[in-house]
XYZ file of C-alpha atoms in Angstrom:
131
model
C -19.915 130.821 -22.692
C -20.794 134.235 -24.101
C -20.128 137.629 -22.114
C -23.820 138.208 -22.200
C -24.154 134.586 -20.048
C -21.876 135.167 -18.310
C -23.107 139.029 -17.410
C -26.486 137.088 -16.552
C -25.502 134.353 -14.537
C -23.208 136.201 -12.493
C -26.548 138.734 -12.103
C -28.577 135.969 -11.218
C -26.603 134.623 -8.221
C -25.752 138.256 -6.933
C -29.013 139.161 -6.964
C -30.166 135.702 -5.337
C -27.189 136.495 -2.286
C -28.439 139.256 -1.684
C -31.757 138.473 -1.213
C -30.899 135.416 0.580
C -28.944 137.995 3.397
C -31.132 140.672 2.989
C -29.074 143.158 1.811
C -29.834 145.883 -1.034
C -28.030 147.248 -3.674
C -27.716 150.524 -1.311
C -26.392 148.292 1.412
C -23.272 146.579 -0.392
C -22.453 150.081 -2.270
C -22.015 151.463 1.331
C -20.404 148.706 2.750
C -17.857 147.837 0.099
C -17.454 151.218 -1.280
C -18.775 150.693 -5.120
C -20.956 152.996 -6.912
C -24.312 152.522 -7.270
C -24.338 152.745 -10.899
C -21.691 150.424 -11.380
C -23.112 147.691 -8.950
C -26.510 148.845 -10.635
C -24.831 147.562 -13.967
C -23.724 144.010 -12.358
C -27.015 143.507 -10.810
C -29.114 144.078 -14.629
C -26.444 142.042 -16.552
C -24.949 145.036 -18.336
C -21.744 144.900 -16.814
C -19.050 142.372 -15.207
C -17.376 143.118 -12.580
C -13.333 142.417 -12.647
C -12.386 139.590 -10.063
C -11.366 141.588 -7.347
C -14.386 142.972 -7.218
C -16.550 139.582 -7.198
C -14.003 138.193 -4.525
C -14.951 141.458 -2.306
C -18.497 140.273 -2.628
C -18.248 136.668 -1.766
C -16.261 137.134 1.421
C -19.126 139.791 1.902
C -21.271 136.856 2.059
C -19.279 134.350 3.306
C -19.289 132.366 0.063
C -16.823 131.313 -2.410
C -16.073 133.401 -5.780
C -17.908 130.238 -8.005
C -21.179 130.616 -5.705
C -21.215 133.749 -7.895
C -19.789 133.069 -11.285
C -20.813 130.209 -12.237
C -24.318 128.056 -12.626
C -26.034 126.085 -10.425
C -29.288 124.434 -10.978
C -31.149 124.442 -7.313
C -32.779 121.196 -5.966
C -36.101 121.329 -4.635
C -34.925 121.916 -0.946
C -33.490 125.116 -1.987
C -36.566 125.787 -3.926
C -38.887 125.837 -1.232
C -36.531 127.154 1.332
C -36.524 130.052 -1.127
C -39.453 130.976 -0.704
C -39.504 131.167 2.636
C -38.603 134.772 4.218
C -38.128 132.930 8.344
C -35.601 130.905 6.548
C -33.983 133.824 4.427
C -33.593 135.790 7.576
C -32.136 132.686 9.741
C -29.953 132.299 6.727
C -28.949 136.101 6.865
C -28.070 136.049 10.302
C -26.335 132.654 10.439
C -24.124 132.932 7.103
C -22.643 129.800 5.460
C -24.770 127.466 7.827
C -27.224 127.667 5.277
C -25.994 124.505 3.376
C -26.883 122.456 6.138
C -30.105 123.032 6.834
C -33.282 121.751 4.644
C -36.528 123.001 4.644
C -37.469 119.854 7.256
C -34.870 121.596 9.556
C -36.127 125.121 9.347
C -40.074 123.765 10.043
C -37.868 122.574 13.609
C -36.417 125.573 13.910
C -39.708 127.225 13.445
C -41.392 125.015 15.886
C -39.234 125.062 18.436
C -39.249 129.334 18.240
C -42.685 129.193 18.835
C -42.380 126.998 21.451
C -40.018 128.987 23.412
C -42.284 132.057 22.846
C -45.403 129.912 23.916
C -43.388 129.842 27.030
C -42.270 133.147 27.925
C -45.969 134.297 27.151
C -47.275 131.840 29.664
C -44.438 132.666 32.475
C -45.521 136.502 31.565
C -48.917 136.065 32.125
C -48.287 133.751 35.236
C -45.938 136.423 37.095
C -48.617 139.329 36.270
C -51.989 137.270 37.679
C -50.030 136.781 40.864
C -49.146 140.762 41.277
């Protein structure tokens, strides 16, 4: 594969992690000490980063070093769960769980949230109407 491929695949999944954990370019610069141009340069594909540097980002996100460098096609589970921001941020918070969960599981997840907060809202308004 050509530098420029690789440059763009590498850009591609960096820039789908960090989405994924909700993290900007800002945020890994401060928290793995790189500068902003630099990362700026892996993020557009102008750059590649030496492999110290791309195994400091995948422990960053909990992911192994070929999450980042190399291709993967995404099935239609990831697809949709994608483009769903509840499931980015349960996915940001809960790290490599991410792989087990489909997009059936996070509607679950969702339901059962709103369940709980159903819940609390009634016990709220319960314990006020009897002050």
């Amino acid at each position: 594969m050509s530098d420029l491929g690789n440059r763009t695949i590498f850009a591609k999944n960096l820039r789908h992690y960090m989405e994924l954990h909700g993290k900007t370019q800002t945020d890994l610069c401060r928290d793995l000490g790189f500068k902003i141009s630099t990362f700026s340069d892996w993020v557009n594909a102008n750059s590649y980063p030496r492999i110290d540097k791309i195994e400091m980002i995948a422990n960053y996100f909990g992911i192994q070093k070929s999450d980042l460098i190399e291709e993967h096609p995404l099935s239609n589970d990831t697809i949709i769960i994608q483009d769903d921001p509840f499931a980015n941020q349960l996915f940001a918070a809960y790290g490599e769980v991410k792989k087990e969960f489909t997009q059936d599981d996070i509607d679950d997840i969702k339901m059962f949230m709103e369940m709980v907060a159903e819940r609390k809202r009634k016990k709220k308004e319960k314990e006020q109407s009897e002050k």
